[in-house]
Amino acid sequence: MSALTLALDIGGTKLAAGLVDADGNLVHRAQTPTPDGDPEILWAAVASLLTDVRSAAEATIGAVGIASAGPVDVPAGTVSPINITEWHRFPIVERVETATGLPAYLGGDGLCMAMGEWWRGAGRGRRSLLRMVVSTGIGGGLVLDGAPFHGRTGNAGHVGHVVVEPDGDACTCGGRGCVETVASGPHLARWARTHGWAGADARQLAEDAAGGDEVALRAFARGADAVARTIASVAAVCDLDLVVVGGGVAKSGALLFDPLRASLQTYAGLDFLRGLQVVAAELGGDAGLVGAAALAAHHGRFG
């Protein structure tokens, strides 16, 4: 790995870029709001951000790692983020390579967060892990046998659409009963309201649960049980060492993790899953940047 890697994280509300050293330290960071409008206006904001961050480099930059909201198409080097409607099959890898003169490697944001936790966060020293986000939506990314796992198109790790209630609510993906329809923040709050809770959102739900509100506690227990079912299924398929959970709902701490771990004892019954651990994410909002750099360091290996 060269002295520095240029990392880019493309999201629906903000664009972030940074310089990451060979030890995984984020030594410089900048961000700007994601602009609305023409695709080229958005690209201009990305290009300007990359230029500004590169100017802060005090050592050689060897490559660019790109984390993007999905869907992504890693073989084609394009992105079509659901939350950035201006970009449909936008050739981000080609644009970044042309603008910087450096090789660029693309990964979905869930995968890059997984790589970040594997390299510098809660997953250090582990061989195979799932990094799961439980927030407004639910997503994830996989590191298997010490390498990023993209899948066929680059979209592996969409664990929010594991079905946990076959007769459950319709999901925005077109399916029904996905874990996202049970355990995401908005759905936790919605379920609680249908059972007599009078609060506004998942943040207030967590506050009320911490204060002992029975319905709020039941909502978290129900969501945690759905997450545990998802984790048990993915872990059985992938033979995981570790699951790292982050996101807004995960910030509730023991309200989520205690019932999650208890339910996991029921669902993860195979002998080889007995050592599976579930822990909180460590890197926070910069996991995508650190993970994008890790992806570039692995030369964007596709598998």
mmCIF file with all atom_site columns, C-alpha atoms in Angstrom, residues 24 114-126 244 280-284 287:
data_model
loop_
_atom_site.group_PDB
_atom_site.id
_atom_site.type_symbol
_atom_site.label_atom_id
_atom_site.label_alt_id
_atom_site.label_comp_id
_atom_site.label_asym_id
_atom_site.label_entity_id
_atom_site.label_seq_id
_atom_site.pdbx_PDB_ins_code
_atom_site.Cartn_x
_atom_site.Cartn_y
_atom_site.Cartn_z
_atom_site.occupancy
_atom_site.B_iso_or_equiv
_atom_site.pdbx_formal_charge
_atom_site.auth_seq_id
_atom_site.auth_comp_id
_atom_site.auth_asym_id
_atom_site.auth_atom_id
_atom_site.pdbx_PDB_model_num
ATOM 1  C CA . GLY A 1 24  ? -5.678  2.931   8.490  1.00 0.00 ? 24  GLY A CA 1
ATOM 2  C CA . ALA A 1 114 ? -17.503 -3.686  6.932  1.00 0.00 ? 114 ALA A CA 1
ATOM 3  C CA . MET A 1 115 ? -13.971 -3.277  5.614  1.00 0.00 ? 115 MET A CA 1
ATOM 4  C CA . GLY A 1 116 ? -13.408 -0.299  7.892  1.00 0.00 ? 116 GLY A CA 1
ATOM 5  C CA . GLU A 1 117 ? -14.466 -2.207  11.005 1.00 0.00 ? 117 GLU A CA 1
ATOM 6  C CA . TRP A 1 118 ? -12.404 -5.222  9.904  1.00 0.00 ? 118 TRP A CA 1
ATOM 7  C CA . TRP A 1 119 ? -9.276  -3.118  9.383  1.00 0.00 ? 119 TRP A CA 1
ATOM 8  C CA . ARG A 1 120 ? -9.408  -0.550  12.171 1.00 0.00 ? 120 ARG A CA 1
ATOM 9  C CA . GLY A 1 121 ? -12.536 -1.124  14.242 1.00 0.00 ? 121 GLY A CA 1
ATOM 10 C CA . ALA A 1 122 ? -14.395 -3.788  16.163 1.00 0.00 ? 122 ALA A CA 1
ATOM 11 C CA . GLY A 1 123 ? -13.442 -6.510  13.686 1.00 0.00 ? 123 GLY A CA 1
ATOM 12 C CA . ARG A 1 124 ? -9.663  -6.263  13.915 1.00 0.00 ? 124 ARG A CA 1
ATOM 13 C CA . GLY A 1 125 ? -8.064  -9.682  13.898 1.00 0.00 ? 125 GLY A CA 1
ATOM 14 C CA . ARG A 1 126 ? -11.229 -11.469 12.738 1.00 0.00 ? 126 ARG A CA 1
ATOM 15 C CA . VAL A 1 244 ? -20.658 -5.726  14.093 1.00 0.00 ? 244 VAL A CA 1
ATOM 16 C CA . ALA A 1 280 ? -21.235 -2.574  18.623 1.00 0.00 ? 280 ALA A CA 1
ATOM 17 C CA . ALA A 1 281 ? -19.490 -0.757  15.786 1.00 0.00 ? 281 ALA A CA 1
ATOM 18 C CA . GLU A 1 282 ? -16.518 1.404   16.743 1.00 0.00 ? 282 GLU A CA 1
ATOM 19 C CA . LEU A 1 283 ? -15.767 3.678   13.792 1.00 0.00 ? 283 LEU A CA 1
ATOM 20 C CA . GLY A 1 284 ? -18.983 5.665   13.512 1.00 0.00 ? 284 GLY A CA 1
ATOM 21 C CA . ALA A 1 287 ? -16.171 3.743   8.681  1.00 0.00 ? 287 ALA A CA 1
#
